[in-house]
Short mmCIF file of C-alpha atoms in Angstrom, two decimals:
data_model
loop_
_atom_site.label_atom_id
_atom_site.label_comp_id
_atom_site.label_asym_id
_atom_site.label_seq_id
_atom_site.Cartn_x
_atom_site.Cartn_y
_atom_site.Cartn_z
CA UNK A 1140 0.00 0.00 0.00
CA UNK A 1141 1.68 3.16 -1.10
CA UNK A 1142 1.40 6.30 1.39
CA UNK A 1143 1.22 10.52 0.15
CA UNK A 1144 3.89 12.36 1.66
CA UNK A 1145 3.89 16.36 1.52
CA UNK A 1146 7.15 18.18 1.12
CA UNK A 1147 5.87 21.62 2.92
CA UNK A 1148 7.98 25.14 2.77
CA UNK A 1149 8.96 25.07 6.70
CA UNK A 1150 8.97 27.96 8.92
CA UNK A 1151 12.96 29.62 8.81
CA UNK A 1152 11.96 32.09 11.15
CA UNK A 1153 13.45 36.07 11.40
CA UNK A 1154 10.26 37.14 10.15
CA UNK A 1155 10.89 35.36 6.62
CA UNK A 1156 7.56 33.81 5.76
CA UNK A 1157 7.33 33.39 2.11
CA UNK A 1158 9.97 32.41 -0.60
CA UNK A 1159 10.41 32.15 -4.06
CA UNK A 1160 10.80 28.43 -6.00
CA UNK A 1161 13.98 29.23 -8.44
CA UNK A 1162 14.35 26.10 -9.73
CA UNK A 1163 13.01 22.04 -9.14
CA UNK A 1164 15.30 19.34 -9.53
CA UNK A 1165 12.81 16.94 -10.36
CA UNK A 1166 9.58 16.35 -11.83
CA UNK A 1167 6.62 14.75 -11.60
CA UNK A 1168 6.86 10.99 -12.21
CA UNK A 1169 10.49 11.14 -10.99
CA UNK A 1170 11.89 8.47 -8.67
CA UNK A 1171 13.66 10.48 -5.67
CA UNK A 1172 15.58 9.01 -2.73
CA UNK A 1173 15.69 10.33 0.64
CA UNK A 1174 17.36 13.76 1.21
CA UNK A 1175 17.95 13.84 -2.62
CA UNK A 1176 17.61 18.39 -3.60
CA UNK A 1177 14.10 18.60 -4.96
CA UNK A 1178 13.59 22.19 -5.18
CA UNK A 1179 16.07 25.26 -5.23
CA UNK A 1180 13.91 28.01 -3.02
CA UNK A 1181 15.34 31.66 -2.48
CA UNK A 1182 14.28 33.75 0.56
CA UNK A 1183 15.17 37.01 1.97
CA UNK A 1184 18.24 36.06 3.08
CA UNK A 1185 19.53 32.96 1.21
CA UNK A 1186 19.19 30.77 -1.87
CA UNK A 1187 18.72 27.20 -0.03
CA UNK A 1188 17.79 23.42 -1.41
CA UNK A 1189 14.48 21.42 0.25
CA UNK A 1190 15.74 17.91 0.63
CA UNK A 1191 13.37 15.10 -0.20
CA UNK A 1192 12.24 13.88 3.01
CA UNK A 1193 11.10 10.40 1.75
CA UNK A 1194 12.19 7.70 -0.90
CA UNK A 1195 9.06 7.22 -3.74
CA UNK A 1196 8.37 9.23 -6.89
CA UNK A 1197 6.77 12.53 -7.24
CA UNK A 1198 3.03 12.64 -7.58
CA UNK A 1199 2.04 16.03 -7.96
CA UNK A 1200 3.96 19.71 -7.76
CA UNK A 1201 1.61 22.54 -6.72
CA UNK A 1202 3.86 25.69 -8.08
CA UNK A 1203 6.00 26.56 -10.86
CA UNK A 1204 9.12 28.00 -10.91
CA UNK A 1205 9.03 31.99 -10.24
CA UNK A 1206 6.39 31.94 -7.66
CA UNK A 1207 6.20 32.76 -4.04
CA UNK A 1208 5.43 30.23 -1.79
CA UNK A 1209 4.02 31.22 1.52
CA UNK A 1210 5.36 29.31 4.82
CA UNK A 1211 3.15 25.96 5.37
CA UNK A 1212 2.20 25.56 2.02
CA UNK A 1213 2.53 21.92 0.17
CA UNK A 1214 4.97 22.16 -2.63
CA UNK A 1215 4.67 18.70 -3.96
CA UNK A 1216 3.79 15.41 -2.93
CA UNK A 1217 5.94 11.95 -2.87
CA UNK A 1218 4.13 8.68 -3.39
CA UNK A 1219 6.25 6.03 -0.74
CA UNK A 1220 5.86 2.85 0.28
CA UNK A 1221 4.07 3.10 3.53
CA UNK A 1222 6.12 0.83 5.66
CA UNK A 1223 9.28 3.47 4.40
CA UNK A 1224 6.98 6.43 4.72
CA UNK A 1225 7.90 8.30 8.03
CA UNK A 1226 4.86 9.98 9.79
CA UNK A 1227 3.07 12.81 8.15
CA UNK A 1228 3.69 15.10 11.31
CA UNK A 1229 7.78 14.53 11.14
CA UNK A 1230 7.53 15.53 7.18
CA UNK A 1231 6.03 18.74 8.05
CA UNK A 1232 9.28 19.27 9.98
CA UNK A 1233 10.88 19.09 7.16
CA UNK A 1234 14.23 22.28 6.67
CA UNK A 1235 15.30 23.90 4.68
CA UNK A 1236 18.97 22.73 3.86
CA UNK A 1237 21.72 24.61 2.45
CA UNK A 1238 24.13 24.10 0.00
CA UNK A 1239 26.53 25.69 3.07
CA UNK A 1240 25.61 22.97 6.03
CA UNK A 1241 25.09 20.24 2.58
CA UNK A 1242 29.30 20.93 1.49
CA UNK A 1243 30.02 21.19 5.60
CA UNK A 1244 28.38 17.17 5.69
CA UNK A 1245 30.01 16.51 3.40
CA UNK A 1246 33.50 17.85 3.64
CA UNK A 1247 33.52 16.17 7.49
CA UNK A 1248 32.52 12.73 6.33
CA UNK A 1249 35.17 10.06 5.93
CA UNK A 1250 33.82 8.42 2.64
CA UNK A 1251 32.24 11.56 0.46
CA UNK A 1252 29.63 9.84 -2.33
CA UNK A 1253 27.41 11.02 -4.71
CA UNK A 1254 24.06 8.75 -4.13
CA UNK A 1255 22.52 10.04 -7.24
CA UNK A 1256 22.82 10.23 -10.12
CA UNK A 1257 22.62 13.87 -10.30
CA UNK A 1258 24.79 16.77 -10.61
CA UNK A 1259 26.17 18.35 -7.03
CA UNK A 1260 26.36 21.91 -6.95
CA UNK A 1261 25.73 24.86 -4.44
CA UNK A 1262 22.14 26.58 -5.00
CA UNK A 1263 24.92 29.41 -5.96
CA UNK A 1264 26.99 28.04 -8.18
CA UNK A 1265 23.84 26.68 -10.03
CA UNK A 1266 22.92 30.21 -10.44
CA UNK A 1267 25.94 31.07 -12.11
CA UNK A 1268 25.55 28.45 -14.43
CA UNK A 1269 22.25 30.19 -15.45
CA UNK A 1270 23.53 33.30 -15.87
CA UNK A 1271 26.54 32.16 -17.96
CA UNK A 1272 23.98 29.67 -20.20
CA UNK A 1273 25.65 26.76 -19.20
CA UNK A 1274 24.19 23.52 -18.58
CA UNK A 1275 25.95 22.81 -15.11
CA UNK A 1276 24.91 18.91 -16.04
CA UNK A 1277 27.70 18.95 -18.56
CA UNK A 1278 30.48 19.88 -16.18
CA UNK A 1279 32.72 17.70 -14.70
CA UNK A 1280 32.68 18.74 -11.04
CA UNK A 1281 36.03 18.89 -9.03
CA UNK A 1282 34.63 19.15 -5.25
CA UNK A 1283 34.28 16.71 -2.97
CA UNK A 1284 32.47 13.78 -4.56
CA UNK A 1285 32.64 15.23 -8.10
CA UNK A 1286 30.73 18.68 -6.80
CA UNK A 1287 30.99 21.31 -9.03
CA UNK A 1288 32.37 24.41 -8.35
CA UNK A 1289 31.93 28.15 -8.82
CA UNK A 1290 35.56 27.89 -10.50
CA UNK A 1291 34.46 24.67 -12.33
CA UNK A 1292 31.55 26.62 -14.26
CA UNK A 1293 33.69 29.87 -14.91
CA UNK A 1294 36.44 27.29 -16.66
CA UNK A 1295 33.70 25.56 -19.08
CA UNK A 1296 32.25 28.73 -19.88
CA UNK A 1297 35.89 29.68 -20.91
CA UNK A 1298 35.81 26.59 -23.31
CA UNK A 1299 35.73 27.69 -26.76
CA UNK A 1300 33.75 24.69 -26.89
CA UNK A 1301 31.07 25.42 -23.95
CA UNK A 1302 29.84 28.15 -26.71
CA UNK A 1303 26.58 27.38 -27.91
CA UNK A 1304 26.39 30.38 -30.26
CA UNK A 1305 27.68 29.00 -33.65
CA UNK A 1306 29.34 31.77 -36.44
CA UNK A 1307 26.07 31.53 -37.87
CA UNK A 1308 23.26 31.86 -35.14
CA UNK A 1309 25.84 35.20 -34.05
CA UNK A 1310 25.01 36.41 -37.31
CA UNK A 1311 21.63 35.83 -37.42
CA UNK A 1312 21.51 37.94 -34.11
CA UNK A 1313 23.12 40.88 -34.82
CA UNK A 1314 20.80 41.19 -37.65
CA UNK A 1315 17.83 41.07 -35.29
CA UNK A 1316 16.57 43.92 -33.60
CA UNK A 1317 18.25 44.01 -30.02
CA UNK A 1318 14.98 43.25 -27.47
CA UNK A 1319 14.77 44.69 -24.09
CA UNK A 1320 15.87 42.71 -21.37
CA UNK A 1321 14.15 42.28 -18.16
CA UNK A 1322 15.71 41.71 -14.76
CA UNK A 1323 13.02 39.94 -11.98
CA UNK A 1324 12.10 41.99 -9.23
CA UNK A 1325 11.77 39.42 -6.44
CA UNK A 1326 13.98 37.73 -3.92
CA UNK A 1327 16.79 39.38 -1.92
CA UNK A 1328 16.62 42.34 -4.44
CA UNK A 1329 13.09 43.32 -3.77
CA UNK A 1330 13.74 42.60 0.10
CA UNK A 1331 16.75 45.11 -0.14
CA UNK A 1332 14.25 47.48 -1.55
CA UNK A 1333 11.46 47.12 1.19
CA UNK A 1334 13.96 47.51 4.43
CA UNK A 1335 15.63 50.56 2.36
CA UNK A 1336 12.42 51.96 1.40
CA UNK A 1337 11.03 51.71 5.01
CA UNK A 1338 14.12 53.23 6.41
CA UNK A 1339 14.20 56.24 4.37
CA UNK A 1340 9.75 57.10 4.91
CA UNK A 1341 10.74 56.64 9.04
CA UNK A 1342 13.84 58.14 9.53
CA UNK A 1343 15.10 61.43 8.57
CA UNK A 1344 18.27 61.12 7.36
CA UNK A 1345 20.98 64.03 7.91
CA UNK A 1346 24.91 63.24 7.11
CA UNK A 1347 27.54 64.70 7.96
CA UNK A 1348 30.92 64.17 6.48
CA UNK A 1349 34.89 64.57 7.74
CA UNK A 1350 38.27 63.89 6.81
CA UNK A 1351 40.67 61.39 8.49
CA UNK A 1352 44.22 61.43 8.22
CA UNK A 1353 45.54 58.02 7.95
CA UNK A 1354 49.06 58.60 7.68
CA UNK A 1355 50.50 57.47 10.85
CA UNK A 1356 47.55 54.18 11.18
CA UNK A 1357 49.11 52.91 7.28
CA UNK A 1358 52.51 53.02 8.85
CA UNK A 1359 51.63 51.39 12.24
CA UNK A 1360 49.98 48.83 9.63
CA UNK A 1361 53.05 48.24 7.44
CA UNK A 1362 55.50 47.47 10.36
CA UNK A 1363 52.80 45.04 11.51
CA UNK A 1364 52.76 43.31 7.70
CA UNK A 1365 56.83 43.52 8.01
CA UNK A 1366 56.15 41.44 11.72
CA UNK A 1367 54.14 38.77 9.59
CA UNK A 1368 51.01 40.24 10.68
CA UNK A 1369 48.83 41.17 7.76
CA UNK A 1370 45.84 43.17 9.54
CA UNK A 1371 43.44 45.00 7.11
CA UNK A 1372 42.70 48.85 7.73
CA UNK A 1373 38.90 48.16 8.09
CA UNK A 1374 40.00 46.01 11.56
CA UNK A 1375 41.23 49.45 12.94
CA UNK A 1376 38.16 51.25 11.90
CA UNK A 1377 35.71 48.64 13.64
CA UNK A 1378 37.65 48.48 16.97
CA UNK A 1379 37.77 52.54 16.81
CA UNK A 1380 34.18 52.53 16.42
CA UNK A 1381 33.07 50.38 18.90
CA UNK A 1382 34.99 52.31 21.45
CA UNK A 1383 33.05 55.33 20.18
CA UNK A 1384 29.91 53.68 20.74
CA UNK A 1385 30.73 53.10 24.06
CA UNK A 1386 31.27 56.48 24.67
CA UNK A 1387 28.56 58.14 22.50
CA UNK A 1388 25.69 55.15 23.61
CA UNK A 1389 23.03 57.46 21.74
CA UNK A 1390 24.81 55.74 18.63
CA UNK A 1391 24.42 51.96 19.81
CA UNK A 1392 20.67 52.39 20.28
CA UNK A 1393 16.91 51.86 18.85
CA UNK A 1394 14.05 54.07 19.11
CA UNK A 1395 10.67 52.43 19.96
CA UNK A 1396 8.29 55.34 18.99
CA UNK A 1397 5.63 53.41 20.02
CA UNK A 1398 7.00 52.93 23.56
CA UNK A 1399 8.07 56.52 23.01
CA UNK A 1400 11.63 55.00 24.44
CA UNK A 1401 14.96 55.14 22.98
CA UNK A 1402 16.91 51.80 24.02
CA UNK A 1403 20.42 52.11 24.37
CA UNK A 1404 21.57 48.91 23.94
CA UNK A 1405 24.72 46.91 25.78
CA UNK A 1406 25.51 44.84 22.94
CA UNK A 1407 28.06 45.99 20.37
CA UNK A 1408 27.57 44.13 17.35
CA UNK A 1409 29.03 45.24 14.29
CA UNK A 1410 26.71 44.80 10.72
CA UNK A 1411 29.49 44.92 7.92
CA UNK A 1412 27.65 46.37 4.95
CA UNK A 1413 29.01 44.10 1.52
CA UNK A 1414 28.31 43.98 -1.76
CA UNK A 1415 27.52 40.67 -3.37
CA UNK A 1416 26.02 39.73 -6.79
CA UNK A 1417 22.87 39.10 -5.33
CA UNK A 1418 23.00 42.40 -3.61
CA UNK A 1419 23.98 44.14 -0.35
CA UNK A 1420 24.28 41.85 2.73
CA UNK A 1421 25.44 42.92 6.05
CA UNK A 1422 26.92 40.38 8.00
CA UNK A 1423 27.49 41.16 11.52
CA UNK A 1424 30.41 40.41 13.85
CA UNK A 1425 28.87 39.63 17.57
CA UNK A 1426 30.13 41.41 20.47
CA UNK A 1427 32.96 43.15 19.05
CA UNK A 1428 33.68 44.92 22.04
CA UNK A 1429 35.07 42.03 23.57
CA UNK A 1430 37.61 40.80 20.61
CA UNK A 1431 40.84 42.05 19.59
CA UNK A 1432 41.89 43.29 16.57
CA UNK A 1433 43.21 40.74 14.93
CA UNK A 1434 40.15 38.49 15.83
CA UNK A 1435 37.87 40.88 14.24
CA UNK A 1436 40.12 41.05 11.01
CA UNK A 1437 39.78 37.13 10.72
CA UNK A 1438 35.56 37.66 11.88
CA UNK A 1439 35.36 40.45 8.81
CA UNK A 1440 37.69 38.27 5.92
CA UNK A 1441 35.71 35.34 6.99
CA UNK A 1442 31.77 36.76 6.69
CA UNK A 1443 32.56 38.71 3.69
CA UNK A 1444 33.54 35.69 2.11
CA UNK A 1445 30.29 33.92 3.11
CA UNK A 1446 28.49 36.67 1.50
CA UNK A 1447 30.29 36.76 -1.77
CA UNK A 1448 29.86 32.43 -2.10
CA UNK A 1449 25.71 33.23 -0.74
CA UNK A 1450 26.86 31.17 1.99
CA UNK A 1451 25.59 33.32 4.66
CA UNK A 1452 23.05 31.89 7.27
CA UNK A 1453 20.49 33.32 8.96
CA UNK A 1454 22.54 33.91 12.57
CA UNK A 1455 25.31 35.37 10.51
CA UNK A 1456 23.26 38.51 9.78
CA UNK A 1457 20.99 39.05 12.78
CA UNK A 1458 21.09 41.58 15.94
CA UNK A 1459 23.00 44.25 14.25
CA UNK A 1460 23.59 47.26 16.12
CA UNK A 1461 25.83 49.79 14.11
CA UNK A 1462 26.55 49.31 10.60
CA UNK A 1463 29.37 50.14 8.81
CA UNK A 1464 30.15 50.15 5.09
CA UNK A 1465 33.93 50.43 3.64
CA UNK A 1466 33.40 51.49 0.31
CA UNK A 1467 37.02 52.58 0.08
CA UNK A 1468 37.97 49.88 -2.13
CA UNK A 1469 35.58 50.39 -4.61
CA UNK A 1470 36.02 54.03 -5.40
CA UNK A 1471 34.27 56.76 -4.57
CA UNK A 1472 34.57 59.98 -2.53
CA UNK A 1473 30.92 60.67 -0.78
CA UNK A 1474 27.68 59.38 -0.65
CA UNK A 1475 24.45 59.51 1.18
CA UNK A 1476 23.88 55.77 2.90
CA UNK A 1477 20.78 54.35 4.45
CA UNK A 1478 20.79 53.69 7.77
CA UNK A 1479 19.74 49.79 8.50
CA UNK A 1480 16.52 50.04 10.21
CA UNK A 1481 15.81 49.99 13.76
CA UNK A 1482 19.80 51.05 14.16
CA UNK A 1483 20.14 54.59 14.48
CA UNK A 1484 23.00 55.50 12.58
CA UNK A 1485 25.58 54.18 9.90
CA UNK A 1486 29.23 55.21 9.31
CA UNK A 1487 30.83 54.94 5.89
CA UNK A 1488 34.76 55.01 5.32
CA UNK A 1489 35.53 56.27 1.44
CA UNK A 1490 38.37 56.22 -0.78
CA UNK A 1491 41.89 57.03 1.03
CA UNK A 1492 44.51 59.25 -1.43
CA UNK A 1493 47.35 60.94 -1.07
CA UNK A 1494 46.74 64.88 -0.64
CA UNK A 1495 49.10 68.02 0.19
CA UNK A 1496 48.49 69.17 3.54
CA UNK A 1497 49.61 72.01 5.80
CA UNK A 1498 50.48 71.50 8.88
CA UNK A 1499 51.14 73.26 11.95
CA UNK A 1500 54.06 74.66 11.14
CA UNK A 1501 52.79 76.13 7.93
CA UNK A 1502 54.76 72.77 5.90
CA UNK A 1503 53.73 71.05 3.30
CA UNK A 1504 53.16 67.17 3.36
CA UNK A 1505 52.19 64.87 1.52
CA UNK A 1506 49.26 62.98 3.63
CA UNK A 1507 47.02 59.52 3.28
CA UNK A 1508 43.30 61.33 3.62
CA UNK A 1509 40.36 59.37 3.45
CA UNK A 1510 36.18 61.06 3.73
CA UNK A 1511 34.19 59.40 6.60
CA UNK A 1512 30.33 60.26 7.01
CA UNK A 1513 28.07 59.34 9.47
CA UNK A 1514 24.70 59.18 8.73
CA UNK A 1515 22.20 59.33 11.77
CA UNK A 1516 18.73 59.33 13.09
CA UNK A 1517 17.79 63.07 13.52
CA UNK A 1518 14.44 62.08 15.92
CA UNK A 1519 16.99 59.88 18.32
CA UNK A 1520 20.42 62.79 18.38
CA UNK A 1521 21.88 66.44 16.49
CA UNK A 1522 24.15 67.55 14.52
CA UNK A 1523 26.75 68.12 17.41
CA UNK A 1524 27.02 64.74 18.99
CA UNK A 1525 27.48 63.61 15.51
CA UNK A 1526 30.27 65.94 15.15
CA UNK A 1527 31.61 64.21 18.39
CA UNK A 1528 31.50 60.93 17.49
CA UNK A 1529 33.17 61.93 14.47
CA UNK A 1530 36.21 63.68 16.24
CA UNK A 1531 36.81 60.75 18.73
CA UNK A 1532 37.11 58.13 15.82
CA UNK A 1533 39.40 60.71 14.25
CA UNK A 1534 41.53 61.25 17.09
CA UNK A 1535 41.44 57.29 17.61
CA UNK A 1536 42.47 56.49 13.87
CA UNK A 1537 45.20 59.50 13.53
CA UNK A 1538 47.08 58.57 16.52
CA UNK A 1539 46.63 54.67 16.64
CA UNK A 1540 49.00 54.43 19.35
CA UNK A 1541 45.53 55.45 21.63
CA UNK A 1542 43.95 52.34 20.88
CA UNK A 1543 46.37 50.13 23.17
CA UNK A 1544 44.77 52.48 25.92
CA UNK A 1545 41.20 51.29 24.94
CA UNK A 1546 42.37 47.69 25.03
CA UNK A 1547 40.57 45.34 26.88
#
């Protein structure tokens, strides 16, 4: 006697309670084995895989690809053997799994197998595949148990062979008339655009920008490189900031207008604003007040790459309470940033070049300058204390040899 078992969209929590199917790995009438990738579902926050949660062969699939599935709701069904079948209510329990936790498995177990016969490959690197028009099934994986890899696809792609345009069907475009091309408006995108959206209707913005001299920090910073120590300049900035907060609290705060409070909050956790190709994600390094330096340079190198593989996960990004964005290496001399709602401010660090500058004695020197701003909440503090915050993380940055005081 065969038994129907659902394969539900299960509850992530952090407010997430709908997501978007991107792509199934199956089909109806296909035979599936237990924890075999069925569908490829993208959320808020990640792009994750739905395991199969039974052995049988898929009877019916409620949605198709591009639509928003709301928590609860039945995605497909598995026809089982009863006797295999596990009980309806432990189904329903069923996770999300992704590709991050699927390559951890996999990398810890002793014997690393492929039980189907089926391409492995992170939800990510899938999407690359997409994007580059590649069929990811041709590629010769060289991960652990023949997974393919985000290098793996950019190397076929590079094969003159991988090219499905022929001499001719090139010509036969460029004779058509070029068509406009859509981009989808769902996922993380569109969930970038609702948090920045609300932000800037509740909070009135005002920023404020300063100049930091960053002479003395980038020579502190080389004789640490010459020691074998290889700390980035972003480290310094976080630890400088975080003894600001402490100082300015107004900064490390939420306002509860409802309450009609403003909660100044005893947790210092860093969000780390970072661009992906999916879009901006902030990872955040916890309680940053209580690690060194060097710990939080490993902490930052470590989430940013997360972010730029989409392997971030859901504890990796929550309980912000400052957020900081180093746009430095990407160019750029000001902007006007968006503070990450319920936080109260955000402080950006821009482009650092070498300027002439006068000094006291009426010299001229040749000086490593980078533009800071600090954008803020003007219903929770003024201009002034801005200005404050902004001349204690100067003072901190221009004469590093102050931080050792603020060590804990």
């Amino acid at each position: 006697m065969n038994a129907l078992v659902q394969v539900k969209f299960s509850d992530m929590g952090e407010g997430m309670n709908e997501g978007e199917i991107i792509h199934y790995f199956v089909g109806v009438g296909d035979v599936v084995s237990v924890d075999q990738p069925l569908v490829e579902m993208q959320t808020d926050k990640m792009v994750a895989e739905i395991p199969a949660p039974a052995a049988g062969t898929i009877a019916s699939i409620h949605y198709k690809e591009g639509d928003v599935v709301t928590v609860g709701n039945v995605i497909m069904e598995i026809t089982t053997e009863a006797e295999s079948a596990a009980p309806l209510s432990e189904m329903s329990n069923t996770r999300l799994q992704s590709a991050s936790t699927t390559i951890a498995t996999k990398k810890n177990a002793t014997t690393v197998t492929n039980p189907y016969n089926r391409i492995l490959a992170a939800p990510y690197t899938r999407k690359i595949a997409r994007e580059l028009g590649v069929d990811i099934e041709q590629i010769q994986g060289t991960g652990p148990a023949g997974r393919v890899l985000d290098d793996d696809v950019y190397q076929f792609a590079e094969q003159p062979e991988t090219n499905k345009w022929t001499e001719e069907q090139e010509s036969a475009t460029q004779k058509l008339p070029q068509a406009e091309e859509e981009i989808r408006f769902a996922g993380i995108r569109k969930r970038i655009a609702e948090k920045m959206s609300y932000s800037v209707q509740t909070i009135p913005h005002v920023t404020h920008y300063d100049e930091v001299d960053l002479t003395h920090l980038l020579e502190e910073r080389s004789v640490l490189k010459e020691m074998g120590e290889s700390i980035s300049v972003a480290a310094f900035f976080i630890k400088a900031v975080v003894i600001c907060l402490k100082e300015f609290p107004i900064f490390n705060a939420q306002l509860e207008v409802e309450k009609e409070i403003i909660r100044l909050l005893k947790q210092y956790s860093i969000g780390i604003a970072t661009h992906t190709e999916a879009g901006l994600m902030v990872p955040v390094i916890h309680d940053a007040d209580q690690k060194s330096i060097r710990f939080m340079d490993e902490e930052m190198k470590r989430l940013i790459k997360k972010a730029k593989a989409g392997d971030l996960k859901l504890a990796d990004m929550k309980q912000a309470t400052f957020t900081v964005n180093n746009v430095g290496p990407l160019g750029g001399m000001a902007a006007t940033p968006i503070i990450n709602h319920p936080e109260t401010a955000i402080m950006t660090f821009y482009k650092t070049k070498k300027v002439p500058v006068v000094t006291k004695d009426d010299a001229l020197e040749i000086r490593s300058v980078m533009n800071v701003s600090v954008t803020f909440d003007h219903r929770v503090m003024d201009g002034a204390q801005s200005i404050a915050f902004t001349n204690r993380f100067k003072e901190l940055i221009e004469h590093p040899t102050k931080l050792l005081l603020e060590l804990i």
